[in-house]
Tab-separated table of C-alpha atoms in Angstrom:
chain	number	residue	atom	x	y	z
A	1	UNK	CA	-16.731	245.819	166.551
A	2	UNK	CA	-15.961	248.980	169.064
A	3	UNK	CA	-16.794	251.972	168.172
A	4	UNK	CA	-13.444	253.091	168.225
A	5	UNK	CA	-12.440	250.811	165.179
A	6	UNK	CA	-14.598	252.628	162.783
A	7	UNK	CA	-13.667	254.920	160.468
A	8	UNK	CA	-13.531	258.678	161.879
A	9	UNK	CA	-15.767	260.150	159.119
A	10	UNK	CA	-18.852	257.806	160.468
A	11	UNK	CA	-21.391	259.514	162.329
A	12	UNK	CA	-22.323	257.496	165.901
A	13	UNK	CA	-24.786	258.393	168.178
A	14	UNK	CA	-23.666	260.418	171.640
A	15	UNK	CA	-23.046	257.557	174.016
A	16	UNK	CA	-24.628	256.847	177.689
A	17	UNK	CA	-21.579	256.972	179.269
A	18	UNK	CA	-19.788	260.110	177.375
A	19	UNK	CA	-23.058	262.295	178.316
A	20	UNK	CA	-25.946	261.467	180.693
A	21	UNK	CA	-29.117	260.796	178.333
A	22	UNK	CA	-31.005	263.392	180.113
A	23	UNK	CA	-28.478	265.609	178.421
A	24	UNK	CA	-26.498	266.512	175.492
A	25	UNK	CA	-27.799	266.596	171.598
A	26	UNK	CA	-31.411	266.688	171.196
A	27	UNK	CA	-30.986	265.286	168.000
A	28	UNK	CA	-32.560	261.569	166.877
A	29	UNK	CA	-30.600	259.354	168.512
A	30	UNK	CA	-28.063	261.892	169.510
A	31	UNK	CA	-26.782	262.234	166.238
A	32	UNK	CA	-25.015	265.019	165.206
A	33	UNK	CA	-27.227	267.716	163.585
A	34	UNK	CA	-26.527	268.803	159.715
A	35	UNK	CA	-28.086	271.393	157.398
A	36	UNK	CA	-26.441	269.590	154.559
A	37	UNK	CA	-27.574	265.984	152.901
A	38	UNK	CA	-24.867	266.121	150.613
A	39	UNK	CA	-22.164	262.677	151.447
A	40	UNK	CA	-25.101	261.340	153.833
A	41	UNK	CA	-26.466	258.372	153.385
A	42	UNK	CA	-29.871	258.487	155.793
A	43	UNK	CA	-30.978	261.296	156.988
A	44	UNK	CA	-33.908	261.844	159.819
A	45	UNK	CA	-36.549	264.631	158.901
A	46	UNK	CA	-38.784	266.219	161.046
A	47	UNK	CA	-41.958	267.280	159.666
A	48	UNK	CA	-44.181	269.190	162.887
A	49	UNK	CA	-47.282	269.170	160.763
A	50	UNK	CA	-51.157	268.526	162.419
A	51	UNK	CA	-52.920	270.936	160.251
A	52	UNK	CA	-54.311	268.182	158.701
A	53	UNK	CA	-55.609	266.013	161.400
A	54	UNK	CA	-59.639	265.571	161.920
A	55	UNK	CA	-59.927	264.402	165.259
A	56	UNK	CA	-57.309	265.858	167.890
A	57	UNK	CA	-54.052	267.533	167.177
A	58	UNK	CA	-50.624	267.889	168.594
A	59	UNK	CA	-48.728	265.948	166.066
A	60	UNK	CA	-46.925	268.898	165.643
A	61	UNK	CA	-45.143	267.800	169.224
A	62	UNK	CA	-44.354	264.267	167.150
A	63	UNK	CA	-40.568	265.130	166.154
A	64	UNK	CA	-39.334	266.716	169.343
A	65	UNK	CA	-40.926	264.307	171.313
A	66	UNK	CA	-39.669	261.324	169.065
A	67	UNK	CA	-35.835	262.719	169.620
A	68	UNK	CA	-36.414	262.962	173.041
A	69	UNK	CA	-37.517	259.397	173.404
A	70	UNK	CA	-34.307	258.077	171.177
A	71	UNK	CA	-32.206	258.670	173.953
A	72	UNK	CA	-32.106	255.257	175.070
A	73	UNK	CA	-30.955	253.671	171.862
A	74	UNK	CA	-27.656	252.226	171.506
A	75	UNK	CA	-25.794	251.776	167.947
A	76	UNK	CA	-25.645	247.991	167.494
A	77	UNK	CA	-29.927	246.048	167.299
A	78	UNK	CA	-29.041	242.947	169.448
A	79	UNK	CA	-32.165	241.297	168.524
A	80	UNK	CA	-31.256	241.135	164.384
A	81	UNK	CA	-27.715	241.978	164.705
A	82	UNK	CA	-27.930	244.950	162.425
A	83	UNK	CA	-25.042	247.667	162.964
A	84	UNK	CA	-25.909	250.949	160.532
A	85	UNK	CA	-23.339	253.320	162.476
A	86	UNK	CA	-20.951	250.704	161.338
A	87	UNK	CA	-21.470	251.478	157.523
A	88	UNK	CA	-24.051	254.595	156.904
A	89	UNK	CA	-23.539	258.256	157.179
A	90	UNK	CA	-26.603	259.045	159.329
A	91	UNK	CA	-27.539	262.820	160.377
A	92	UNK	CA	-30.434	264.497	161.661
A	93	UNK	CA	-31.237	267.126	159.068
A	94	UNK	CA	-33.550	268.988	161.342
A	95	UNK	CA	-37.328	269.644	161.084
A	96	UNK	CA	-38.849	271.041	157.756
A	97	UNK	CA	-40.197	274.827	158.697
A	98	UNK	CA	-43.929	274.371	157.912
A	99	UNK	CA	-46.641	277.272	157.459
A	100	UNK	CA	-48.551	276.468	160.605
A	101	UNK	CA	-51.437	278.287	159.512
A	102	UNK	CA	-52.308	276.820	156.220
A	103	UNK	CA	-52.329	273.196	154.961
A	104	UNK	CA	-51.981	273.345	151.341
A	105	UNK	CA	-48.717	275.900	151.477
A	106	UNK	CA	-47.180	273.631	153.995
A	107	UNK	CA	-48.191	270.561	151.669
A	108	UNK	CA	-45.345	272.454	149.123
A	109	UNK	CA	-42.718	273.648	151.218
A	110	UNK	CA	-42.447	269.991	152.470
A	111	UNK	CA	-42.344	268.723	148.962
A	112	UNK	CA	-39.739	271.295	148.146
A	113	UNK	CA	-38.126	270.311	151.456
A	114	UNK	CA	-36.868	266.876	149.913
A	115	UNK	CA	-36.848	267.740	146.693
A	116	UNK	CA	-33.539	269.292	147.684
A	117	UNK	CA	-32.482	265.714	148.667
A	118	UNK	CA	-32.781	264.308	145.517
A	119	UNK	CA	-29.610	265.134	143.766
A	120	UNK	CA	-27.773	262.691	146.683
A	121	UNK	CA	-27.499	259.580	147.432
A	122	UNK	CA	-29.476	260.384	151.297
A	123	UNK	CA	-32.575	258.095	152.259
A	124	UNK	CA	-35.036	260.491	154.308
A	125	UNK	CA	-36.498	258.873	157.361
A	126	UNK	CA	-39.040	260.857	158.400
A	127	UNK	CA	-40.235	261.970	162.204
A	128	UNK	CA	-44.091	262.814	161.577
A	129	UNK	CA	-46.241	264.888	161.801
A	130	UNK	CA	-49.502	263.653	160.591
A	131	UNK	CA	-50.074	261.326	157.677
A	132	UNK	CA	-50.690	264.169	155.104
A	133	UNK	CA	-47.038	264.542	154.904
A	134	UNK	CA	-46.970	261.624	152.991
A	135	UNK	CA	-48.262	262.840	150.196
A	136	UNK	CA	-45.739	265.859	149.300
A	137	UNK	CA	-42.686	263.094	150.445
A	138	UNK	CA	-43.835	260.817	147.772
A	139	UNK	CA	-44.614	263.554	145.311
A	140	UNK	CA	-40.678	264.729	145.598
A	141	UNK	CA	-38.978	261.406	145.800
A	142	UNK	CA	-41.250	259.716	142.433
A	143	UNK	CA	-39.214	262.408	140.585
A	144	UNK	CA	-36.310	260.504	141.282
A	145	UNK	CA	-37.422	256.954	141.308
A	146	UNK	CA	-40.445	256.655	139.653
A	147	UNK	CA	-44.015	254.935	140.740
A	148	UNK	CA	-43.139	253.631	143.749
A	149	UNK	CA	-43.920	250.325	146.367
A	150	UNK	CA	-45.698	251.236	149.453
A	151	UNK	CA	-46.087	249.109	152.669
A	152	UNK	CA	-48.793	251.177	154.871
A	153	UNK	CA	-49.320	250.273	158.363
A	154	UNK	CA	-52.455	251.885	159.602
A	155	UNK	CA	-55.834	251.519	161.177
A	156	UNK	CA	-57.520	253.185	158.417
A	157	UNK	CA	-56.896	253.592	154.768
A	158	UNK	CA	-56.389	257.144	154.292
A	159	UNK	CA	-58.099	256.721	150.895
A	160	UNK	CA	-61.028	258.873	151.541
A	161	UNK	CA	-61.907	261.190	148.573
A	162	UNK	CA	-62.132	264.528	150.647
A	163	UNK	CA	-62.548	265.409	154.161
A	164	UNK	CA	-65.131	268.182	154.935
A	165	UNK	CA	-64.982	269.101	151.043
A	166	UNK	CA	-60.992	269.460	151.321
A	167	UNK	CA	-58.987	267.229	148.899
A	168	UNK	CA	-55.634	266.729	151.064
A	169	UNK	CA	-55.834	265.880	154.729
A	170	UNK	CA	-54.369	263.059	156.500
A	171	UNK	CA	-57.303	260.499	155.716
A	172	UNK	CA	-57.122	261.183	151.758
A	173	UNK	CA	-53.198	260.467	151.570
A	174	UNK	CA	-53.246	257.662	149.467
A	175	UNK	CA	-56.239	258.081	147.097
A	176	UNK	CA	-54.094	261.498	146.000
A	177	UNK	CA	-51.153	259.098	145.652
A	178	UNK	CA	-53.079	256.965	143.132
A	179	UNK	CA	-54.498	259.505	140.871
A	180	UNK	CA	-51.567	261.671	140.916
A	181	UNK	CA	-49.463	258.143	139.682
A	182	UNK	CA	-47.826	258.003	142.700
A	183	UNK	CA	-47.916	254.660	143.667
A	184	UNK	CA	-47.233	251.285	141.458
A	185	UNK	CA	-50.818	250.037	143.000
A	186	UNK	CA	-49.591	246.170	142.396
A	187	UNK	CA	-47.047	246.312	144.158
A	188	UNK	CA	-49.003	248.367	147.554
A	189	UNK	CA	-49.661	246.605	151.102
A	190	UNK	CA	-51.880	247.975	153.861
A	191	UNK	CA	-51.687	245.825	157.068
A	192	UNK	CA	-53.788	246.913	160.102
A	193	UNK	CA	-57.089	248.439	159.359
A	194	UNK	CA	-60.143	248.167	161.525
A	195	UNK	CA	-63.016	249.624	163.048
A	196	UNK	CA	-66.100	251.113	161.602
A	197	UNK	CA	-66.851	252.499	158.249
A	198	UNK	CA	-69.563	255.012	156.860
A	199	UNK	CA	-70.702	252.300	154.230
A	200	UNK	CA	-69.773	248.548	153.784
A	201	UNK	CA	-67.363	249.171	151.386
A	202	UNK	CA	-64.686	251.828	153.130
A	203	UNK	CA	-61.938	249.569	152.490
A	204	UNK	CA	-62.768	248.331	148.508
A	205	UNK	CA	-60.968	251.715	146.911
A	206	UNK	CA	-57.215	250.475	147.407
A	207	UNK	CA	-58.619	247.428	146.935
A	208	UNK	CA	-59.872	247.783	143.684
A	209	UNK	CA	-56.683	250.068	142.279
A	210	UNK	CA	-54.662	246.969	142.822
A	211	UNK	CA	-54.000	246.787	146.708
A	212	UNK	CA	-53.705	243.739	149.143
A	213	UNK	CA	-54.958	244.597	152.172
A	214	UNK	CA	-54.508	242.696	155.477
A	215	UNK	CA	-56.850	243.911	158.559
A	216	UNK	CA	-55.992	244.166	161.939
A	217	UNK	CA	-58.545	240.934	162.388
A	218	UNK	CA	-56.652	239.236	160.036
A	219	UNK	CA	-53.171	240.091	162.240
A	220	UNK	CA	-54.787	239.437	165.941
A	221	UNK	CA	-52.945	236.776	167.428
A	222	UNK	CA	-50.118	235.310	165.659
A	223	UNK	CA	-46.509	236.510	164.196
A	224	UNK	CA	-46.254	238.346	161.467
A	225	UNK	CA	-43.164	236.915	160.085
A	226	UNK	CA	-45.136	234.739	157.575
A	227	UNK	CA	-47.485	237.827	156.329
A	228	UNK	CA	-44.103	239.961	155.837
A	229	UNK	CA	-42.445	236.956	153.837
A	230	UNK	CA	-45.780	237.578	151.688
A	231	UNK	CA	-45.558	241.158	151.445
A	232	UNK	CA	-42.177	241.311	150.434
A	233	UNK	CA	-43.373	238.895	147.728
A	234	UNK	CA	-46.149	241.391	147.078
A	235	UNK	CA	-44.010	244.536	146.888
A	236	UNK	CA	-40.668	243.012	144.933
A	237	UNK	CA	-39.638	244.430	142.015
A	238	UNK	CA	-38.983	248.024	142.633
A	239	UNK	CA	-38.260	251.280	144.929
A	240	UNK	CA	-40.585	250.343	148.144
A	241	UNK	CA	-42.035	253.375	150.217
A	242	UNK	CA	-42.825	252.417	154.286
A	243	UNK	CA	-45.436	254.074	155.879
A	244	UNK	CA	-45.413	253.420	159.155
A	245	UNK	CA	-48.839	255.127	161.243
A	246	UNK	CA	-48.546	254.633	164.941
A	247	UNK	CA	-52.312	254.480	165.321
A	248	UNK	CA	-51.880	251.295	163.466
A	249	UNK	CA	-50.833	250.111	166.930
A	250	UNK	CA	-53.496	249.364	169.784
A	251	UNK	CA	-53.822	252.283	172.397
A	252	UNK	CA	-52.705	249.916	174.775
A	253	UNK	CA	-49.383	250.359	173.372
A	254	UNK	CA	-49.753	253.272	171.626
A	255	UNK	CA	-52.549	256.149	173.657
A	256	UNK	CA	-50.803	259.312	171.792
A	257	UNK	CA	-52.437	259.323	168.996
A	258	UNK	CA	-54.915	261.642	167.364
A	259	UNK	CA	-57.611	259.158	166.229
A	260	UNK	CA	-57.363	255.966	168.076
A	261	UNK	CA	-58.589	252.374	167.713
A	262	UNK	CA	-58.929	249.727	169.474
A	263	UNK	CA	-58.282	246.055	168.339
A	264	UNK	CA	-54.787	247.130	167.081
A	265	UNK	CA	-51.355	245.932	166.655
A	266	UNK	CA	-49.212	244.890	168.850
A	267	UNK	CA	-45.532	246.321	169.368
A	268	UNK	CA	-44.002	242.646	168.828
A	269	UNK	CA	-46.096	243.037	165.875
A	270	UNK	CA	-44.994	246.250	164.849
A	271	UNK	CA	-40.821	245.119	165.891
A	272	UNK	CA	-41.845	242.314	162.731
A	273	UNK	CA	-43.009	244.163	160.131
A	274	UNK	CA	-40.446	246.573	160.310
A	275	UNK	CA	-37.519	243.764	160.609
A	276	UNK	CA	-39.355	241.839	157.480
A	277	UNK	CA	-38.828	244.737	155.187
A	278	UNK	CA	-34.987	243.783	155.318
A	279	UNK	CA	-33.940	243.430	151.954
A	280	UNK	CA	-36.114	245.369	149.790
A	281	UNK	CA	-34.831	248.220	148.126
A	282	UNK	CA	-36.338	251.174	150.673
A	283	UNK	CA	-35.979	254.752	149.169
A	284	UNK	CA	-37.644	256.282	152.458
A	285	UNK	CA	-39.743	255.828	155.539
A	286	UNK	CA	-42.071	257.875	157.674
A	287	UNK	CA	-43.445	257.338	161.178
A	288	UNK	CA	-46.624	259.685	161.808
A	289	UNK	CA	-49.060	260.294	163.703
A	290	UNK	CA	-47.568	260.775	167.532
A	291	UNK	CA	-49.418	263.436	169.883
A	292	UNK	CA	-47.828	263.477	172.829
A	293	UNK	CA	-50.286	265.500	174.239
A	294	UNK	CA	-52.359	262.364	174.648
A	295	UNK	CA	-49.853	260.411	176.759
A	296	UNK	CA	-47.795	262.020	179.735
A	297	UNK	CA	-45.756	258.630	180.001
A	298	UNK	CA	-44.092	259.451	176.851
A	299	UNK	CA	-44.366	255.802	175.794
A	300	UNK	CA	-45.568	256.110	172.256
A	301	UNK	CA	-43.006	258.464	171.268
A	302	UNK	CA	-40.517	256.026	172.846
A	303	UNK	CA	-42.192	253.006	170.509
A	304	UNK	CA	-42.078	255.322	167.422
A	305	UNK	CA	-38.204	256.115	167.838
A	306	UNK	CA	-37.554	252.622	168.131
A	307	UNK	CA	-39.595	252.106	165.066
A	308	UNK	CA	-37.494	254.196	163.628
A	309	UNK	CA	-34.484	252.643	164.228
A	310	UNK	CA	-35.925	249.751	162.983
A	311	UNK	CA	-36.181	251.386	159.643
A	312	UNK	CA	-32.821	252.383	160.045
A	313	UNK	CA	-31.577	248.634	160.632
A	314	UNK	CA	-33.318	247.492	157.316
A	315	UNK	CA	-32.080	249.732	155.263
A	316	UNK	CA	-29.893	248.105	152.208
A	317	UNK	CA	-26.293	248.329	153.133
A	318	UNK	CA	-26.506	247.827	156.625
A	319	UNK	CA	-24.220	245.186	157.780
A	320	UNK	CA	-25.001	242.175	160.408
A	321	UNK	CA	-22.771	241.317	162.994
């Protein structure tokens, strides 16, 4: 279909050839920017948040850097055939306006942030930001659909009780989740854990709440299309939350991060588990976790926008051509 066969009340990104890329909207994806979510369909969020990182910061960097690396994708996925401009009213909503000086008041206006969305019909996709934005994203959008389904793509578990005696930080994410009822824990994937532990048993918690966890170990060299045919399996039956960390990826593919592992994902990898989470019934996605501090080339930022789009491309309604 050409662009100019659409319906004029369709959003579509700024094309190539009617502005350099170097140029024009600094928007995701060139999109044009709203302050409204009302008649949208999918919005993208930033959240510049690294307040609660333990390791090294500049996450707050992770949305501007994100749009700027979008500026290479085009409207139609030739790989899947997916075509969202085609049917979805997509905007970029702009970043949320965090308290850069103190965790737990940012942790609110963020959840306040989307609890505006609520009321419409608009599916958040959100630029990150470290992982503790999770948290108040989930805490708003269970208000409108309930315990949710989480796929949670990380090299670590973020289910640590507290981090240097604080309860919320990016590594105790999902343990809040659970014991704040968060999360329907049978119905919760985590695919691409690894490394070291401070006892034998750092990955049991989820575990024993109810979630199936695949390491990065049991990922390393093969497809993932058969483990997302699984997980989809595994998550059916209600409102599904992605999670997407980019440190789930191997620092080959992915240096600019703030806590780094090796023996990660790859990006084929990544391009699958994002494709096999076509046709579940996504309320929202996140992609956290980019300092671009930590690498000049720009190259993760430029993986996590695709991501992005990804998430964009599975999203229920959008057509295949």
């Amino acid at each position: 279909m050409n662009p100019t066969d659409l319906p004029p009340s369709l959003n579509q990104p700024q094309g190539g050839n009617e502005m350099p890329r170097f140029a024009g909207r600094g928007t995701m994806l060139r999109l044009p920017p709203v302050d409204d979510p009302a008649d949208l369909d999918v919005a993208f969020i930033g959240v510049p948040l690294d307040i609660g990182t333990s390791l090294r910061a500049g996450t707050r960097f992770g949305p501007r850097s994100i749009r700027n690396e979008s500026v290479m994708i085009r409207p139609y996925n030739m790989a899947t055939g997916a075509a969202p401009f085609d049917a979805l009213q997509v905007a970029d909503l702009g970043d949320v306006p965090i308290n850069t000086y103190n965790l737990l008041a940012s942790v609110q206006i963020i959840q306040a942030h989307y609890e505006r969305l609520l009321p419409h019909r608009v599916v958040p996709l959100t630029l990150g930001g470290d992982h503790t934005i999770t948290l108040p994203i989930l805490r708003a959008l269970v208000k409108k659909h309930g315990p949710v389904g989480l796929i949670h793509v990380d090299a670590h578990t973020d289910t640590n009780d507290d981090m240097f005696g604080e309860k919320i930080a990016h590594g105790t994410t999902f343990r809040r989740a659970v014991e704040e009822g968060l999360l329907d824990c049978r119905r919760v994937v985590q695919i691409g854990q690894r490394a070291q532990g401070y006892t034998s048993g750092d990955f049991q918690w989820g575990v024993d709440q109810g979630f199936r966890l695949f390491t990065a170990e049991q990922c390393w060299h093969r497809s993932l299309a058969p483990l997302m045919d699984e997980v989809r399996q595994i998550v059916a039956g209600g409102p599904v939350y992605l999670s997407f960390d980019i440190d789930g990826i191997d620092p080959a593919w992915a240096p600019g991060t703030g806590t780094p592992e090796v023996g990660g994902l790859t990006s084929i990898q990544a391009l699958e588990i994002v494709r096999g989470c076509r046709g579940l019934p996504l309320i929202g996605g996140d992609l956290v976790e980019v300092s671009p501090p930590y690498d000049v080339s720009g190259n993760t930022a430029q993986l996590a926008a695709n991501l992005l789009f990804e998430m964009l491309c599975v999203l229920p309604g959008v057509p295949r051509r």
